[in-house]
Every structure is written in C-alpha cells, then in structure tokens.
PDB file of C-alpha atoms and ligand atoms in Angstrom:
ATOM      1  CA  MET A  27      62.743 -60.827 -55.727  1.00 41.00           C
ATOM      2  CA  LYS A  28      65.664 -63.236 -55.772  1.00 49.00           C
ATOM      3  CA  ASP A  29      68.724 -62.662 -53.646  1.00 52.00           C
ATOM      4  CA  LYS A  30      70.651 -65.655 -54.777  1.00 53.00           C
ATOM      5  CA  HIS A  31      70.763 -68.450 -57.243  1.00 49.00           C
ATOM      6  CA  LEU A  32      69.439 -71.663 -55.738  1.00 54.00           C
ATOM      7  CA  THR A  33      72.637 -73.508 -56.539  1.00 50.00           C
ATOM      8  CA  THR A  34      74.406 -71.475 -53.881  1.00 52.00           C
ATOM      9  CA  LEU A  35      72.306 -73.337 -51.310  1.00 52.00           C
ATOM     10  CA  ARG A  36      73.625 -76.442 -49.677  1.00 67.00           C
ATOM     11  CA  MET A  37      71.228 -78.413 -47.503  1.00 86.00           C
ATOM     12  CA  ILE A  38      67.694 -77.130 -47.299  1.00 94.00           C
ATOM     13  CA  TYR A  39      64.898 -78.504 -45.146  1.00 97.00           C
ATOM     14  CA  LEU A  40      61.272 -79.120 -46.061  1.00 98.00           C
ATOM     15  CA  PHE A  41      59.423 -80.053 -42.886  1.00 98.00           C
ATOM     16  CA  GLY A  42      55.680 -80.747 -42.709  1.00 98.00           C
ATOM     17  CA  ASN A  43      54.075 -79.898 -39.366  1.00 98.00           C
ATOM     18  CA  TRP A  44      50.809 -81.814 -39.272  1.00 98.00           C
ATOM     19  CA  LYS A  45      49.764 -80.178 -35.970  1.00 98.00           C
ATOM     20  CA  MET A  46      46.446 -81.710 -34.795  1.00 98.00           C
ATOM     21  CA  TYR A  47      44.878 -81.595 -38.263  1.00 98.00           C
ATOM     22  CA  LEU A  48      44.896 -85.364 -38.874  1.00 98.00           C
ATOM     23  CA  ASP A  49      43.748 -88.271 -36.714  1.00 98.00           C
ATOM     24  CA  LEU A  50      45.506 -91.641 -36.676  1.00 98.00           C
ATOM     25  CA  GLU A  51      43.654 -93.051 -39.662  1.00 98.00           C
ATOM     26  CA  GLU A  52      44.095 -89.874 -41.718  1.00 98.00           C
ATOM     27  CA  SER A  53      47.808 -89.693 -40.860  1.00 98.00           C
ATOM     28  CA  VAL A  54      48.381 -93.272 -41.984  1.00 98.00           C
ATOM     29  CA  ALA A  55      46.324 -92.692 -45.134  1.00 98.00           C
ATOM     30  CA  LEU A  56      48.400 -89.626 -46.022  1.00 98.00           C
ATOM     31  CA  VAL A  57      51.794 -91.320 -45.519  1.00 97.00           C
ATOM     32  CA  THR A  58      50.574 -94.328 -47.481  1.00 96.00           C
ATOM     33  CA  GLU A  59      49.606 -92.020 -50.346  1.00 96.00           C
ATOM     34  CA  LEU A  60      52.954 -90.207 -50.077  1.00 96.00           C
ATOM     35  CA  CYS A  61      54.757 -93.543 -50.339  1.00 94.00           C
ATOM     36  CA  ASN A  62      52.699 -94.508 -53.367  1.00 94.00           C
ATOM     37  CA  VAL A  63      53.527 -91.326 -55.276  1.00 94.00           C
ATOM     38  CA  LYS A  64      56.879 -91.482 -56.965  1.00 88.00           C
ATOM     39  CA  LEU A  65      58.328 -88.401 -55.300  1.00 89.00           C
ATOM     40  CA  PRO A  66      61.530 -86.864 -56.635  1.00 86.00           C
ATOM     41  CA  THR A  67      64.489 -86.649 -54.271  1.00 87.00           C
ATOM     42  CA  HIS A  68      67.562 -84.461 -54.109  1.00 89.00           C
ATOM     43  CA  GLU A  69      70.683 -84.898 -52.002  1.00 89.00           C
ATOM     44  CA  TYR A  70      70.441 -81.292 -50.780  1.00 91.00           C
ATOM     45  CA  VAL A  71      66.789 -81.459 -49.735  1.00 95.00           C
ATOM     46  CA  THR A  72      65.953 -83.006 -46.354  1.00 96.00           C
ATOM     47  CA  LEU A  73      62.292 -83.985 -46.040  1.00 97.00           C
ATOM     48  CA  GLY A  74      60.637 -84.398 -42.660  1.00 98.00           C
ATOM     49  CA  ILE A  75      57.187 -85.034 -41.241  1.00 98.00           C
ATOM     50  CA  PHE A  76      55.953 -84.134 -37.779  1.00 98.00           C
ATOM     51  CA  PRO A  77      52.835 -86.231 -37.049  1.00 98.00           C
ATOM     52  CA  ASN A  78      50.850 -86.154 -33.808  1.00 98.00           C
ATOM     53  CA  PRO A  79      52.152 -88.405 -30.991  1.00 98.00           C
ATOM     54  CA  LEU A  80      49.317 -90.897 -31.367  1.00 98.00           C
ATOM     55  CA  ALA A  81      50.114 -91.422 -35.051  1.00 98.00           C
ATOM     56  CA  PHE A  82      53.918 -91.266 -34.736  1.00 98.00           C
ATOM     57  CA  VAL A  83      54.722 -94.991 -34.610  1.00 98.00           C
ATOM     58  CA  SER A  84      52.198 -95.951 -37.305  1.00 98.00           C
ATOM     59  CA  VAL A  85      53.553 -93.245 -39.594  1.00 98.00           C
ATOM     60  CA  ARG A  86      57.087 -94.460 -38.889  1.00 98.00           C
ATOM     61  CA  ASN A  87      56.137 -98.013 -39.801  1.00 97.00           C
ATOM     62  CA  VAL A  88      54.686 -96.965 -43.161  1.00 96.00           C
ATOM     63  CA  PHE A  89      57.648 -94.666 -43.880  1.00 93.00           C
ATOM     64  CA  LYS A  90      60.353 -97.285 -43.106  1.00 89.00           C
ATOM     65  CA  GLY A  91      62.986 -97.137 -45.822  1.00 86.00           C
ATOM     66  CA  SER A  92      61.612 -93.896 -47.308  1.00 89.00           C
ATOM     67  CA  THR A  93      63.538 -90.644 -47.675  1.00 91.00           C
ATOM     68  CA  PHE A  94      61.439 -88.888 -45.016  1.00 96.00           C
ATOM     69  CA  PHE A  95      62.778 -88.176 -41.560  1.00 97.00           C
ATOM     70  CA  LEU A  96      60.403 -88.031 -38.632  1.00 98.00           C
ATOM     71  CA  GLY A  97      59.998 -85.444 -35.927  1.00 98.00           C
ATOM     72  CA  ALA A  98      57.986 -84.860 -32.769  1.00 98.00           C
ATOM     73  CA  GLN A  99      55.712 -81.831 -32.508  1.00 98.00           C
ATOM     74  CA  ASN A 100      56.674 -81.292 -28.878  1.00 98.00           C
ATOM     75  CA  VAL A 101      58.722 -83.042 -26.184  1.00 98.00           C
ATOM     76  CA  GLY A 102      58.785 -83.156 -22.412  1.00 97.00           C
ATOM     77  CA  TRP A 103      62.063 -82.058 -20.805  1.00 96.00           C
ATOM     78  CA  THR A 104      62.375 -84.946 -18.345  1.00 94.00           C
ATOM     79  CA  SER A 105      63.615 -88.361 -19.453  1.00 88.00           C
ATOM     80  CA  LYS A 106      61.795 -91.410 -18.042  1.00 89.00           C
ATOM     81  CA  GLY A 107      59.717 -91.847 -14.914  1.00 94.00           C
ATOM     82  CA  ALA A 108      56.673 -90.525 -13.107  1.00 96.00           C
ATOM     83  CA  TYR A 109      55.683 -87.785 -15.563  1.00 96.00           C
ATOM     84  CA  THR A 110      52.053 -88.437 -16.438  1.00 96.00           C
ATOM     85  CA  GLY A 111      51.099 -87.330 -19.911  1.00 96.00           C
ATOM     86  CA  SER A 112      54.613 -86.381 -20.986  1.00 97.00           C
ATOM     87  CA  ILE A 113      56.605 -87.854 -23.877  1.00 98.00           C
ATOM     88  CA  SER A 114      60.308 -87.163 -23.500  1.00 98.00           C
ATOM     89  CA  ALA A 115      62.878 -86.470 -26.196  1.00 98.00           C
ATOM     90  CA  GLU A 116      64.527 -89.743 -25.168  1.00 97.00           C
ATOM     91  CA  LEU A 117      61.314 -91.725 -25.774  1.00 97.00           C
ATOM     92  CA  TYR A 118      60.911 -90.065 -29.167  1.00 98.00           C
ATOM     93  CA  LYS A 119      64.520 -90.820 -30.017  1.00 98.00           C
ATOM     94  CA  ASN A 120      63.976 -94.493 -29.174  1.00 97.00           C
ATOM     95  CA  ALA A 121      60.843 -94.494 -31.335  1.00 97.00           C
ATOM     96  CA  GLY A 122      62.716 -93.168 -34.378  1.00 97.00           C
ATOM     97  CA  ALA A 123      62.527 -89.374 -34.245  1.00 98.00           C
ATOM     98  CA  THR A 124      65.410 -87.388 -35.714  1.00 98.00           C
ATOM     99  CA  TYR A 125      63.940 -83.923 -35.057  1.00 98.00           C
ATOM    100  CA  ALA A 126      61.552 -82.262 -32.617  1.00 98.00           C
ATOM    101  CA  LEU A 127      59.717 -78.966 -32.847  1.00 98.00           C
ATOM    102  CA  VAL A 128      60.306 -76.954 -29.706  1.00 98.00           C
ATOM    103  CA  GLY A 129      58.478 -73.785 -28.688  1.00 98.00           C
ATOM    104  CA  HIS A 130      56.037 -73.666 -31.582  1.00 98.00           C
ATOM    105  CA  SER A 131      53.943 -70.508 -31.227  1.00 98.00           C
ATOM    106  CA  GLU A 132      50.844 -72.628 -30.614  1.00 98.00           C
ATOM    107  CA  ARG A 133      52.644 -74.136 -27.611  1.00 98.00           C
ATOM    108  CA  ARG A 134      53.886 -70.743 -26.451  1.00 98.00           C
ATOM    109  CA  TYR A 135      50.686 -68.761 -26.854  1.00 97.00           C
ATOM    110  CA  ILE A 136      47.900 -71.340 -26.413  1.00 97.00           C
ATOM    111  CA  PHE A 137      49.582 -73.573 -23.821  1.00 97.00           C
ATOM    112  CA  ASN A 138      51.589 -70.829 -22.070  1.00 97.00           C
ATOM    113  CA  GLU A 139      55.006 -72.369 -22.746  1.00 98.00           C
ATOM    114  CA  THR A 140      57.693 -70.020 -21.445  1.00 98.00           C
ATOM    115  CA  ASN A 141      61.185 -69.298 -22.792  1.00 98.00           C
ATOM    116  CA  GLU A 142      62.511 -71.210 -19.772  1.00 98.00           C
ATOM    117  CA  ALA A 143      60.484 -74.313 -20.667  1.00 98.00           C
ATOM    118  CA  VAL A 144      61.648 -74.010 -24.279  1.00 98.00           C
ATOM    119  CA  ARG A 145      65.261 -73.938 -23.125  1.00 98.00           C
ATOM    120  CA  LYS A 146      64.811 -77.075 -20.994  1.00 98.00           C
ATOM    121  CA  LYS A 147      63.286 -78.861 -23.975  1.00 98.00           C
ATOM    122  CA  VAL A 148      66.159 -77.775 -26.237  1.00 98.00           C
ATOM    123  CA  GLU A 149      68.654 -79.216 -23.745  1.00 98.00           C
ATOM    124  CA  ALA A 150      66.599 -82.419 -23.387  1.00 98.00           C
ATOM    125  CA  CYS A 151      66.636 -82.866 -27.180  1.00 98.00           C
ATOM    126  CA  LEU A 152      70.384 -82.276 -27.439  1.00 98.00           C
ATOM    127  CA  ASP A 153      71.013 -84.735 -24.574  1.00 97.00           C
ATOM    128  CA  ALA A 154      68.797 -87.347 -26.217  1.00 97.00           C
ATOM    129  CA  GLY A 155      70.400 -86.993 -29.659  1.00 97.00           C
ATOM    130  CA  ILE A 156      67.396 -85.279 -31.243  1.00 98.00           C
ATOM    131  CA  ILE A 157      67.869 -82.166 -33.389  1.00 98.00           C
ATOM    132  CA  PRO A 158      65.659 -79.426 -31.942  1.00 98.00           C
ATOM    133  CA  VAL A 159      63.822 -77.225 -34.441  1.00 98.00           C
ATOM    134  CA  VAL A 160      63.194 -74.220 -32.231  1.00 99.00           C
ATOM    135  CA  CYS A 161      60.346 -71.989 -33.343  1.00 99.00           C
ATOM    136  CA  ILE A 162      60.584 -68.282 -32.724  1.00 98.00           C
ATOM    137  CA  GLY A 163      58.389 -65.461 -33.974  1.00 98.00           C
ATOM    138  CA  GLU A 164      56.611 -62.266 -33.037  1.00 98.00           C
ATOM    139  CA  THR A 165      52.879 -61.810 -32.666  1.00 98.00           C
ATOM    140  CA  GLN A 166      50.865 -59.102 -34.412  1.00 98.00           C
ATOM    141  CA  LYS A 167      50.664 -57.371 -31.030  1.00 98.00           C
ATOM    142  CA  ASP A 168      54.487 -57.365 -30.768  1.00 98.00           C
ATOM    143  CA  LYS A 169      54.683 -55.912 -34.255  1.00 97.00           C
ATOM    144  CA  ASP A 170      52.129 -53.190 -33.583  1.00 98.00           C
ATOM    145  CA  ALA A 171      53.988 -52.219 -30.417  1.00 98.00           C
ATOM    146  CA  ASN A 172      57.333 -52.086 -32.265  1.00 98.00           C
ATOM    147  CA  LYS A 173      58.542 -55.027 -30.226  1.00 98.00           C
ATOM    148  CA  LYS A 174      59.327 -57.466 -33.025  1.00 98.00           C
ATOM    149  CA  GLU A 175      63.099 -57.158 -32.692  1.00 98.00           C
ATOM    150  CA  TYR A 176      62.942 -57.264 -28.917  1.00 98.00           C
ATOM    151  CA  ARG A 177      60.806 -60.430 -28.973  1.00 98.00           C
ATOM    152  CA  LEU A 178      63.055 -62.273 -31.429  1.00 98.00           C
ATOM    153  CA  LYS A 179      66.285 -61.254 -29.680  1.00 98.00           C
ATOM    154  CA  LYS A 180      64.926 -62.376 -26.337  1.00 98.00           C
ATOM    155  CA  GLN A 181      63.740 -65.735 -27.687  1.00 98.00           C
ATOM    156  CA  ILE A 182      67.162 -66.288 -29.313  1.00 98.00           C
ATOM    157  CA  MET A 183      69.047 -65.264 -26.189  1.00 98.00           C
ATOM    158  CA  LYS A 184      67.012 -67.663 -24.048  1.00 98.00           C
ATOM    159  CA  VAL A 185      67.854 -70.523 -26.411  1.00 98.00           C
ATOM    160  CA  PHE A 186      71.553 -69.879 -26.975  1.00 98.00           C
ATOM    161  CA  GLU A 187      73.016 -68.059 -23.969  1.00 98.00           C
ATOM    162  CA  GLY A 188      75.440 -70.477 -22.289  1.00 97.00           C
ATOM    163  CA  LEU A 189      74.199 -73.383 -24.414  1.00 97.00           C
ATOM    164  CA  SER A 190      76.842 -75.978 -25.144  1.00 93.00           C
ATOM    165  CA  LEU A 191      76.329 -77.288 -28.660  1.00 94.00           C
ATOM    166  CA  ASP A 192      79.515 -79.337 -28.770  1.00 88.00           C
ATOM    167  CA  ARG A 193      79.118 -80.173 -32.459  1.00 90.00           C
ATOM    168  CA  LYS A 194      75.409 -80.940 -32.018  1.00 96.00           C
ATOM    169  CA  GLU A 195      72.894 -79.597 -34.512  1.00 97.00           C
ATOM    170  CA  ILE A 196      70.090 -77.164 -33.839  1.00 98.00           C
ATOM    171  CA  ILE A 197      67.712 -75.502 -36.298  1.00 98.00           C
ATOM    172  CA  ILE A 198      65.736 -72.287 -35.813  1.00 98.00           C
ATOM    173  CA  ALA A 199      62.336 -71.879 -37.468  1.00 98.00           C
ATOM    174  CA  TYR A 200      61.248 -68.279 -37.899  1.00 98.00           C
ATOM    175  CA  GLU A 201      57.462 -68.267 -37.910  1.00 98.00           C
ATOM    176  CA  PRO A 202      55.805 -64.857 -37.619  1.00 98.00           C
ATOM    177  CA  VAL A 203      52.679 -65.744 -35.656  1.00 98.00           C
ATOM    178  CA  TRP A 204      50.531 -63.393 -37.764  1.00 98.00           C
ATOM    179  CA  ALA A 205      51.573 -65.250 -40.945  1.00 98.00           C
ATOM    180  CA  ILE A 206      50.522 -68.718 -39.803  1.00 98.00           C
ATOM    181  CA  TRP A 207      47.647 -70.010 -41.938  1.00 98.00           C
ATOM    182  CA  PRO A 208      45.023 -68.569 -42.335  1.00 97.00           C
ATOM    183  CA  GLY A 209      47.036 -65.424 -41.531  1.00 96.00           C
ATOM    184  CA  THR A 210      48.667 -63.109 -44.048  1.00 94.00           C
ATOM    185  CA  PRO A 211      51.822 -64.505 -45.682  1.00 95.00           C
ATOM    186  CA  CYS A 212      54.953 -62.510 -44.864  1.00 97.00           C
ATOM    187  CA  ASN A 213      56.312 -60.555 -47.803  1.00 97.00           C
ATOM    188  CA  PRO A 214      59.730 -61.754 -49.002  1.00 97.00           C
ATOM    189  CA  GLU A 215      61.536 -58.486 -48.174  1.00 97.00           C
ATOM    190  CA  GLU A 216      60.437 -58.704 -44.559  1.00 98.00           C
ATOM    191  CA  ALA A 217      61.295 -62.419 -44.394  1.00 98.00           C
ATOM    192  CA  ARG A 218      64.784 -61.719 -45.784  1.00 98.00           C
ATOM    193  CA  ASP A 219      65.464 -58.857 -43.350  1.00 98.00           C
ATOM    194  CA  THR A 220      64.234 -60.883 -40.407  1.00 98.00           C
ATOM    195  CA  HIS A 221      66.329 -63.925 -41.334  1.00 98.00           C
ATOM    196  CA  GLU A 222      69.359 -61.642 -41.583  1.00 98.00           C
ATOM    197  CA  LEU A 223      68.650 -60.277 -38.125  1.00 98.00           C
ATOM    198  CA  ILE A 224      68.188 -63.782 -36.711  1.00 98.00           C
ATOM    199  CA  HIS A 225      71.452 -65.091 -38.202  1.00 98.00           C
ATOM    200  CA  ALA A 226      73.336 -62.059 -36.855  1.00 98.00           C
ATOM    201  CA  GLU A 227      71.822 -62.479 -33.418  1.00 98.00           C
ATOM    202  CA  ILE A 228      72.611 -66.210 -33.234  1.00 98.00           C
ATOM    203  CA  ALA A 229      76.221 -65.453 -34.235  1.00 98.00           C
ATOM    204  CA  LYS A 230      76.587 -63.475 -30.988  1.00 98.00           C
ATOM    205  CA  TYR A 231      76.205 -66.720 -29.047  1.00 98.00           C
ATOM    206  CA  THR A 232      77.743 -69.489 -31.138  1.00 97.00           C
ATOM    207  CA  ASP A 233      80.214 -70.143 -33.949  1.00 95.00           C
ATOM    208  CA  THR A 234      78.150 -73.150 -35.032  1.00 95.00           C
ATOM    209  CA  LYS A 235      76.336 -72.740 -38.335  1.00 94.00           C
ATOM    210  CA  VAL A 236      72.659 -72.742 -37.411  1.00 97.00           C
ATOM    211  CA  PRO A 237      70.150 -73.168 -40.267  1.00 97.00           C
ATOM    212  CA  VAL A 238      67.164 -70.814 -40.078  1.00 98.00           C
ATOM    213  CA  ILE A 239      64.036 -72.037 -41.851  1.00 98.00           C
ATOM    214  CA  TYR A 240      60.845 -70.109 -42.564  1.00 98.00           C
ATOM    215  CA  GLY A 241      57.240 -70.992 -41.736  1.00 98.00           C
ATOM    216  CA  GLY A 242      53.936 -69.178 -42.196  1.00 98.00           C
ATOM    217  CA  SER A 243      51.405 -70.131 -44.898  1.00 98.00           C
ATOM    218  CA  VAL A 244      54.082 -71.631 -47.157  1.00 98.00           C
ATOM    219  CA  ASN A 245      52.667 -73.464 -50.185  1.00 98.00           C
ATOM    220  CA  ALA A 246      53.686 -74.621 -53.664  1.00 98.00           C
ATOM    221  CA  GLU A 247      52.879 -71.198 -55.129  1.00 97.00           C
ATOM    222  CA  ASN A 248      54.954 -69.044 -52.766  1.00 97.00           C
ATOM    223  CA  VAL A 249      57.773 -71.387 -51.667  1.00 97.00           C
ATOM    224  CA  GLU A 250      60.265 -70.275 -54.324  1.00 96.00           C
ATOM    225  CA  GLN A 251      60.114 -66.664 -53.207  1.00 97.00           C
ATOM    226  CA  TYR A 252      61.214 -67.703 -49.713  1.00 97.00           C
ATOM    227  CA  LEU A 253      63.837 -70.276 -50.717  1.00 96.00           C
ATOM    228  CA  SER A 254      65.444 -67.754 -53.068  1.00 93.00           C
ATOM    229  CA  LEU A 255      66.278 -65.461 -50.167  1.00 95.00           C
ATOM    230  CA  ASN A 256      69.633 -65.232 -48.469  1.00 90.00           C
ATOM    231  CA  GLY A 257      69.493 -66.765 -45.028  1.00 95.00           C
ATOM    232  CA  VAL A 258      66.420 -68.945 -45.644  1.00 96.00           C
ATOM    233  CA  ASP A 259      67.624 -72.518 -45.204  1.00 96.00           C
ATOM    234  CA  GLY A 260      64.314 -74.286 -45.653  1.00 97.00           C
ATOM    235  CA  VAL A 261      60.605 -74.121 -44.972  1.00 98.00           C
ATOM    236  CA  LEU A 262      58.146 -75.450 -42.399  1.00 98.00           C
ATOM    237  CA  PRO A 263      54.669 -75.683 -43.941  1.00 98.00           C
ATOM    238  CA  GLY A 264      51.768 -76.643 -41.686  1.00 98.00           C
ATOM    239  CA  HIS A 265      48.390 -76.580 -43.415  1.00 98.00           C
ATOM    240  CA  ALA A 266      49.780 -77.190 -46.922  1.00 98.00           C
ATOM    241  CA  SER A 267      51.551 -80.358 -45.720  1.00 98.00           C
ATOM    242  CA  THR A 268      48.371 -82.039 -44.513  1.00 98.00           C
ATOM    243  CA  LYS A 269      46.738 -82.817 -47.868  1.00 98.00           C
ATOM    244  CA  ILE A 270      48.156 -84.880 -50.684  1.00 98.00           C
ATOM    245  CA  ASP A 271      46.952 -82.316 -53.262  1.00 98.00           C
ATOM    246  CA  THR A 272      48.937 -79.506 -51.671  1.00 98.00           C
ATOM    247  CA  PHE A 273      51.906 -81.364 -50.156  1.00 98.00           C
ATOM    248  CA  VAL A 274      53.016 -83.298 -53.234  1.00 98.00           C
ATOM    249  CA  PRO A 275      53.137 -80.182 -55.484  1.00 97.00           C
ATOM    250  CA  LEU A 276      55.073 -78.378 -52.746  1.00 98.00           C
ATOM    251  CA  ILE A 277      57.681 -81.150 -52.511  1.00 97.00           C
ATOM    252  CA  GLU A 278      57.862 -81.462 -56.302  1.00 96.00           C
ATOM    253  CA  HIS A 279      58.257 -77.720 -56.673  1.00 95.00           C
ATOM    254  CA  VAL A 280      61.101 -77.497 -54.147  1.00 95.00           C
ATOM    255  CA  ILE A 281      62.998 -80.439 -55.589  1.00 93.00           C
ATOM    256  CA  GLY A 282      62.313 -79.162 -59.101  1.00 92.00           C
ATOM    257  CA  LEU A 283      64.050 -75.889 -58.191  1.00 88.00           C
ATOM    258  CA  PHE A 284      67.202 -77.788 -57.348  1.00 79.00           C
ATOM    259  CA  ARG A 285      67.021 -80.117 -60.301  1.00 76.00           C
ATOM    260  CA  ALA A 286      66.602 -77.150 -62.625  1.00 73.00           C
ATOM    261  CA  ASN A 287      69.779 -75.610 -61.141  1.00 66.00           C
ATOM    262  CA  PRO A 288      72.160 -78.574 -60.830  1.00 59.00           C
TER     263      PRO A 288
HETATM  264  C1  PEP B 304      53.269 -73.685 -38.566  1.00 76.21           C
HETATM  265  O1  PEP B 304      52.539 -73.263 -37.687  1.00 76.21           O
HETATM  266  O2  PEP B 304      54.230 -74.434 -38.324  1.00 76.21           O
HETATM  267  C2  PEP B 304      52.962 -73.265 -39.913  1.00 76.21           C
HETATM  268  C3  PEP B 304      53.890 -72.717 -40.600  1.00 76.21           C
HETATM  269  O3  PEP B 304      51.696 -73.426 -40.323  1.00 76.21           O
HETATM  270  P1  PEP B 304      51.012 -72.931 -41.685  1.00 76.21           P
HETATM  271  O4  PEP B 304      51.878 -73.365 -42.836  1.00 76.21           O
HETATM  272  O5  PEP B 304      49.692 -73.625 -41.668  1.00 76.21           O
HETATM  273  O6  PEP B 304      50.914 -71.447 -41.609  1.00 76.21           O
END
C-alpha cells in the first residue's frame, strides 16, 4: 500500500537506537565496520546513531567526518552540578550530540518516566541546542481498553502545550509499544492513520513543521511500506540497527529508494 511517491518526500530520518544491546567494545566494532563499508548517501536522508552513554565518545571519535549524526538515548533535565548519575543535554551537546531520544517507552514504562519529566527533558534539549526526538506510543493495554487515542493525545499535549519552539527543531517518534521488537510489527494502514492523527494533534499546538518518524520492528524488508506512507518522515529501528548484517541492508534499502526516484 503506497500513499505517495517517494520523491514527494523531502528530508527523511533513519535513526539507529542501539539501546543497551552493545557494550563499549561492540559499539566501537560496529561503527568501525560501518565506516569501512562504502555506504551510499543521499542529501534527503539524515542518518543518526544513538549509542549508550559509555560508548558515546568512542563512537564519536570513530565517526568523525562521516555522514552519521550522533544522539543520546536519554538526557537529564538539569545542566551542570551536583546531579549524581545524570548526563545533561548540555553535556551531550558539548560531547557532539545533535539529537537526543526523550521519553522512549522503555524509559517511561520500565523506569517510570512521567510526562512531566519528559517535558523537562524536551525543554533542556531545546535550551542546550539539541534536537529532541520525543517518543510517544500506546501500550497493548491502552489499545485493548480503547485508550490509544487518549494516550497519544495526552503525550502530545504534555510535550507541546505552551512550549516555545522559536524556530527550534523537534521530532516526534511514534513507537507503538506492542510493535517494538520482538513484538508484532504495526500494519501500514494503522501506522498511516496514527501518523495522520499525530500530525493533526501537533498542529493544534504549533505552526512549526514537526517531522513524525516511525519505530517498531523496522527492518530492511518492511521499511519501504512505512516510508511510502503519508506523514511518515523517517524510521527509528532498534534491534535491526545493532548488527552490521541487518543495519547495512536497511540503510542501503532506504537510500536506494531515493536514488531510484531522483
Ligand atoms: C525502539 O524501541 O526504538 C525500536 C523501534 O526498537 P525495535 O526496532 O527493536 O522494535
């Protein structure tokens, strides 16, 4: 099911969330391999990697001069000072991060991160000059209780109500929690309808164009069906971005789509 020709897209994002799958050595080995493969590039495709905090600087050093941008998987909302165990958006910015994931479902549901904490982190990123990639998504329980729309609208409201963007960028990642690997991939019709709803909801709060990317078991085989949908401005693969054998074909496939439709 294709809603649009890929050439109608402008910038799309392909962000790899490495979660806590790889240790320091494995992270460095993977970026080294990525740098050794001659990966295609395209001016409309922004590539990003989100390594764990321990591996961040080493990954940055290997990636220097590459086409990949770097992001944090999480940030603290304070800046500098007596905040044991926290890494602020400002510290990440100084270390070379362009993006930061905020409110990933694993932070929300495993580490009890609230909408209020997510909002503080969004503001901390914007203040520090980091582009927040704010993850929203309903659980299976929300879905079963017919609360999907309610959950998404509330998460969006808590991010955008009264937020001053002032020409700053923000990205939303729609990740249905039930579709995160090894969950069941979301069917394209549902992804399209949900992205439509999310864009409409965001438009109630801001005139700024906010890209909405999709995440949930995305891989080289299914990525085209998501990127072909109206309102899907990129993808956020987790598991498939953590192995050279699955990440390289995914990147090649996405860039190939654009090259085939110049
Ligand atoms: C994620 O949780 O960011 C994600 C989309 O993971 P996966 O691709 O492994 O489902």
